[in-house]
XYZ file of C-alpha atoms in Angstrom:
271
model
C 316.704 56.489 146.260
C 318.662 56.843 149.728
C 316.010 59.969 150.034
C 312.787 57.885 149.309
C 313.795 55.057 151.504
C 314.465 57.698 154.524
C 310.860 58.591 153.949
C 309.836 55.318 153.901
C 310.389 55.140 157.419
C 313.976 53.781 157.683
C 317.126 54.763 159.392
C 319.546 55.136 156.966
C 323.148 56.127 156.503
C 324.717 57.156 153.152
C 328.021 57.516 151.659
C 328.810 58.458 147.873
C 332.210 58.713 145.834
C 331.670 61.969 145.537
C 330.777 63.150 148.661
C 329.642 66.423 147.401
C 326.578 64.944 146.357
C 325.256 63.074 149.304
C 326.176 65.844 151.446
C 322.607 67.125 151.179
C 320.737 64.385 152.332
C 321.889 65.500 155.532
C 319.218 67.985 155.274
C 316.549 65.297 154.899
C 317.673 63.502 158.409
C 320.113 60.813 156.784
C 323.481 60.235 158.239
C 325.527 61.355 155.435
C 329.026 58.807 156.623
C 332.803 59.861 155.828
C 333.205 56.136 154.508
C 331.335 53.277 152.602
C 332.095 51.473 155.842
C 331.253 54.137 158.572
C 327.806 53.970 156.535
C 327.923 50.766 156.267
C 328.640 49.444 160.015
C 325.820 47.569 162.069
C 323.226 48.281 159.385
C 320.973 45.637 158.417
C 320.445 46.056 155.309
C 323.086 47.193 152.426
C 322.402 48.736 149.093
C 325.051 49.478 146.805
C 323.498 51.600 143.684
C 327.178 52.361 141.469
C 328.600 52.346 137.593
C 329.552 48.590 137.431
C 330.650 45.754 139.198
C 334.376 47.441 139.476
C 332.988 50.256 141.338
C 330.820 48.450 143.710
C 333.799 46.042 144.462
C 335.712 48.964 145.189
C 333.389 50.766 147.486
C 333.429 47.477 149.769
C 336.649 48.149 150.749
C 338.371 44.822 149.976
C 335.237 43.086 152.404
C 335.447 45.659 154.703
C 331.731 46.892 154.159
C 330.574 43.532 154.261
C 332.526 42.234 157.337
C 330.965 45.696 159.232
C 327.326 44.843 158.342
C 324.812 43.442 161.526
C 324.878 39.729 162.028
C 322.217 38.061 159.027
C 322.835 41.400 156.905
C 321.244 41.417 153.672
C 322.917 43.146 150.790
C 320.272 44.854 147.876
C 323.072 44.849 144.895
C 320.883 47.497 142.656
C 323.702 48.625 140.403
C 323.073 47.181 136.585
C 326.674 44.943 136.637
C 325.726 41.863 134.471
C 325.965 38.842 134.579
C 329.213 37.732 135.051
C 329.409 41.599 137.176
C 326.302 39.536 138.954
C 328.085 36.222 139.833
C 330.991 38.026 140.816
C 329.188 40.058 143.347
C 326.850 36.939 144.646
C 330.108 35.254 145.048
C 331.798 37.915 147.120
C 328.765 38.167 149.806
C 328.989 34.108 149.893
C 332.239 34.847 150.516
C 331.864 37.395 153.872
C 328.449 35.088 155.050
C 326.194 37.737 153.684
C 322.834 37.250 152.035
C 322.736 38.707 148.724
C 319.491 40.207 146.488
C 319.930 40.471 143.037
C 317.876 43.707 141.937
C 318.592 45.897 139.338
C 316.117 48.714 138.536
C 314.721 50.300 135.559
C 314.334 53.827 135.132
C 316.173 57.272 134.768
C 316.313 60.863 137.205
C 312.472 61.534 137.255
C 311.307 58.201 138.343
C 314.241 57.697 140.999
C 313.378 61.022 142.489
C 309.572 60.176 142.476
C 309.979 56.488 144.033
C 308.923 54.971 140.551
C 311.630 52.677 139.351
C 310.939 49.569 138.227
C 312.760 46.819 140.351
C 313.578 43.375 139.153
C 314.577 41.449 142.302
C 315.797 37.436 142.412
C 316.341 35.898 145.896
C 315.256 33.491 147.835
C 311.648 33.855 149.233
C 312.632 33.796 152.715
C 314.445 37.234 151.752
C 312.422 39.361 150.324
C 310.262 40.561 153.301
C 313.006 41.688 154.594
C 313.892 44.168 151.566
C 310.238 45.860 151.184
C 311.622 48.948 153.148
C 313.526 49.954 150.559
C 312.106 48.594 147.458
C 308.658 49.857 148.089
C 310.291 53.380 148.838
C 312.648 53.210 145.045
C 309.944 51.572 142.996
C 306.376 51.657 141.915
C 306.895 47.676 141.343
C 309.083 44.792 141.737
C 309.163 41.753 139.943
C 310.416 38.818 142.079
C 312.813 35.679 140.612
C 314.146 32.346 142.537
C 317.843 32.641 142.051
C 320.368 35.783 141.803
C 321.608 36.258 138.327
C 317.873 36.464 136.965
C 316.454 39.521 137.429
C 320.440 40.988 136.001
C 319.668 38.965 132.957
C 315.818 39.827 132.357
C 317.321 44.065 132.772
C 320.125 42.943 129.944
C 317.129 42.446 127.595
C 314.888 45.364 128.868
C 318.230 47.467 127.929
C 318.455 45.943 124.581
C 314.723 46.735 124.045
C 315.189 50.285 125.272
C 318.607 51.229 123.557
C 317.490 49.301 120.054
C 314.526 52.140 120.521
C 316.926 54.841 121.312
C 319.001 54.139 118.325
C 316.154 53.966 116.228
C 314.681 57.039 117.174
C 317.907 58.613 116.476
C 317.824 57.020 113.032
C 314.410 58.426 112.148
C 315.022 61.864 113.305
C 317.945 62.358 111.502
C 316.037 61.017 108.250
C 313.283 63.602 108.911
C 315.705 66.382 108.934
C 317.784 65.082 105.852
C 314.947 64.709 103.757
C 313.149 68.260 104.799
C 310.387 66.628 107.392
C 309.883 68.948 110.320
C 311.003 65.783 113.011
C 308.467 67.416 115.625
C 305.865 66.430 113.099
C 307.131 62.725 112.938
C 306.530 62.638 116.768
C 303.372 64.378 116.667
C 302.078 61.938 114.132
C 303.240 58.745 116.342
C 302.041 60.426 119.668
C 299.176 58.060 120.489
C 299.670 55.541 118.151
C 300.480 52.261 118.274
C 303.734 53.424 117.158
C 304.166 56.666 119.735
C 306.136 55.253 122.834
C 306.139 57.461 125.639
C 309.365 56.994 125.597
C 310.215 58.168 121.994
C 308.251 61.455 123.056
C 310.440 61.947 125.805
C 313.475 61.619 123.994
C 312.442 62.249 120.391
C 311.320 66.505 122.328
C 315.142 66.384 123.500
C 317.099 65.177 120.045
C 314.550 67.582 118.159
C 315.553 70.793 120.891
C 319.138 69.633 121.245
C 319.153 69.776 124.464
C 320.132 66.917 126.758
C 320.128 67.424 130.829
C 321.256 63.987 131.736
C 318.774 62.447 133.108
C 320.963 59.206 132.222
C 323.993 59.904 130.488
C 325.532 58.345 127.789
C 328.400 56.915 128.958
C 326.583 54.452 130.916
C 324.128 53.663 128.342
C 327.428 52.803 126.705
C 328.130 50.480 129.299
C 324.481 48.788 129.781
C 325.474 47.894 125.737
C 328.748 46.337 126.634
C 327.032 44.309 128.908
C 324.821 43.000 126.491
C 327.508 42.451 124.276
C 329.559 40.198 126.883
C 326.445 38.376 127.723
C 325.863 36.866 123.863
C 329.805 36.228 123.723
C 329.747 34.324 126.619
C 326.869 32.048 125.630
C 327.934 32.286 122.048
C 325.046 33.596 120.550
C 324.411 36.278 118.097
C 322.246 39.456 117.933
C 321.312 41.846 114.848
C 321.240 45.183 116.237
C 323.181 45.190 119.601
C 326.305 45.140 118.102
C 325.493 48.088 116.390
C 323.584 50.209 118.695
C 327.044 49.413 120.820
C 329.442 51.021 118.533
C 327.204 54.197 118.084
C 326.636 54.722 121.391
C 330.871 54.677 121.691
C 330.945 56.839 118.959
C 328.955 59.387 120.896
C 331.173 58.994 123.818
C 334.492 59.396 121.977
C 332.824 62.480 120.573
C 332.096 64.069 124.062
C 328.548 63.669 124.695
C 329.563 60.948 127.482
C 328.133 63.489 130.371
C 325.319 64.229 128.445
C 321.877 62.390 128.485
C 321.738 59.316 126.329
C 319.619 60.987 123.595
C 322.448 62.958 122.495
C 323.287 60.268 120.784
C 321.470 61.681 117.396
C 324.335 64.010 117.070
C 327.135 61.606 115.913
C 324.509 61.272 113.128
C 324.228 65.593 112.383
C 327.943 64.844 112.200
C-alpha cells in the first residue's frame, strides 16, 4: 500500500514494527523512518494499516504521532479495529485536534500489491478530497459514508459474509473427501455457476493442494470474527453462524495454522 501510494505521486515516509520489512521500500524512493513518529512528523496525511486497535494505539506513541503531524493533518485509520476499536480511535484524534477517516479495506496480498483493495471510507465530505492520493493508489474503489464508525461496521458484515463462505467451503471439502468425491471435481462443477464464487476457487485450489502461502493468515481472520462477535454482544443481538465460524477459526489457531493463510482452516476438520 505505502508502495502504490509512492507511485501515485506522493511523498511518503514509512515505518513498520518490524522494520525488516519496510526496509525495502527504500529501494522504491520512500523514506523508510527509525520511528512511527520520525515517519510520522510534518506529514499531512497519516495512515495507520496494523492488527487491531491495540496495535495502532501503540504505534502512536501515547499521542506522540499525532501531536508530530502538519497543522489540519488528516489521519486514514485503514486497520479493520471495530467498532468500539473505531470509536476508540475517532476519539483519540478528537483528542490531539486531528481529523480522522474511517476506512477499512477489503482484500488480501494480491490485490494490496496490485492497488485493488476495496476501500470503505466514512468522513465528512469536506475530507475526502483530501485522501484521494492514497486511496486511489490502495484501491480499485471506495465507497464513501457521512460519519466514522460506518464504513468499520458495513466491513464487520462483508467479513461475516466472507468467513461464513470460508467455513463453508471448508465444510464441503471435507464432505467430498469423506464420502470418496474427488473435491477438485466439486469446484470444477461450481466454477461458473451461480454457485462458483471466485472466491471459493481461490481458496477451495489451496484446501484441495494443502498448501497455504498466507496471503491473509489465520490468526487475523480469527480476529475479524471476534470482532463480529463483540459487535452483536454489544447491541445484544444474535447471529446463527458467526459464533461458530469463530470457534473454528480458534481451533485452527490453537492448532498452529495461525501463520498460515486462512484456508488452512479445513485442516482442523482432516483432524
Amino acid at each position: 500500500m505505502a508502495r502504490n501510494t509512492a507511485a501515485g505521486g506522493a511523498d511518503v515516509a514509512v515505518w513498520n514494527r518490524g522494520m525488516e520489512k519496510a526496509a525495502p521500500l527504500a529501494e522504491h524512493g520512500l523514506t523508510v523512518a527509525s520511528s512511527a513518529a520520525d515517519a510520522a512528523r510534518g506529514r499531512d496525511l497519516l495512515v495507520t494499516m496494523l492488527a487491531d486497535a491495540d496495535a495502532v494505539v501503540a504505534a502512536l506513541e501515547d499521542g506522540a504521532v499525532l501531536e508530530g503531524l502538519a497543522t489540519g493533518a488528516v489521519w486514514i485509520q485503514m486497520s479493520t479495529v471495530g467498532v468500539e476499536g473505531c470509536d476508540r480511535l475517532a476519539a483519540l484524534a478528537g483528542a490531539h485536534g486531528v481529523a480522522f477517516v474511517d476506512a477499512p479495506v477489503s482484500g488480501t496480498r494480491q490485490p494490496a500489491e496490485a492497488g485493488e483493495l476495496v476501500v470503505l471510507a466514512a468522513a465528512p465530505a469536506d475530507l475526502r478530497e483530501r485522501c484521494q492520493v492514497v486511496l486511489d493508489s490502495v484501491g480499485a474503489s471506495t465507497t464513501w459514508f457521512d460519519r466514522p464508525g460506518e464504513a468499520s461496521r458495513l466491513k464487520l458484515v462483508l467479513n461475516t459474509w466472507l468467513l461464513g463462505l470460508l467455513a463453508a467451503l471448508a465444510d464441503a471439502v471435507r464432505l467430498a473427501e469423506l464420502v470418496g468425491v474427488d473435491p477438485a471435481g466439486f469446484l470444477d462443477a461450481i466454477d461458473g455457476s451461480p454457485l462458483g464464487a471466485p472466491y471459493a476457487q481461490l481458496k477451495g485450489k489451496a484446501m484441495v493442494a494443502g498448501e497455504y502461502p498466507p496471503a491473509f493468515p489465520l490468526a487475523m481472520a480469527a480476529k475479524d470474527a471476534r470482532l463480529v462477535q463483540a459487535a452483536v454482544a454489544e447491541v445484544g443481538g444474535e447471529l446463527a453462524v458467526a459464533d461458530a465460524v469463530e470457534a473454528l477459526l480458534t481451533r485452527a489457531v490453537q492448532s498452529g495454522h495461525g501463520a498460515e493463510d486462512m484456508a488452512a482452516v479445513v485442516e482442523v476438520l482432516r483432524g
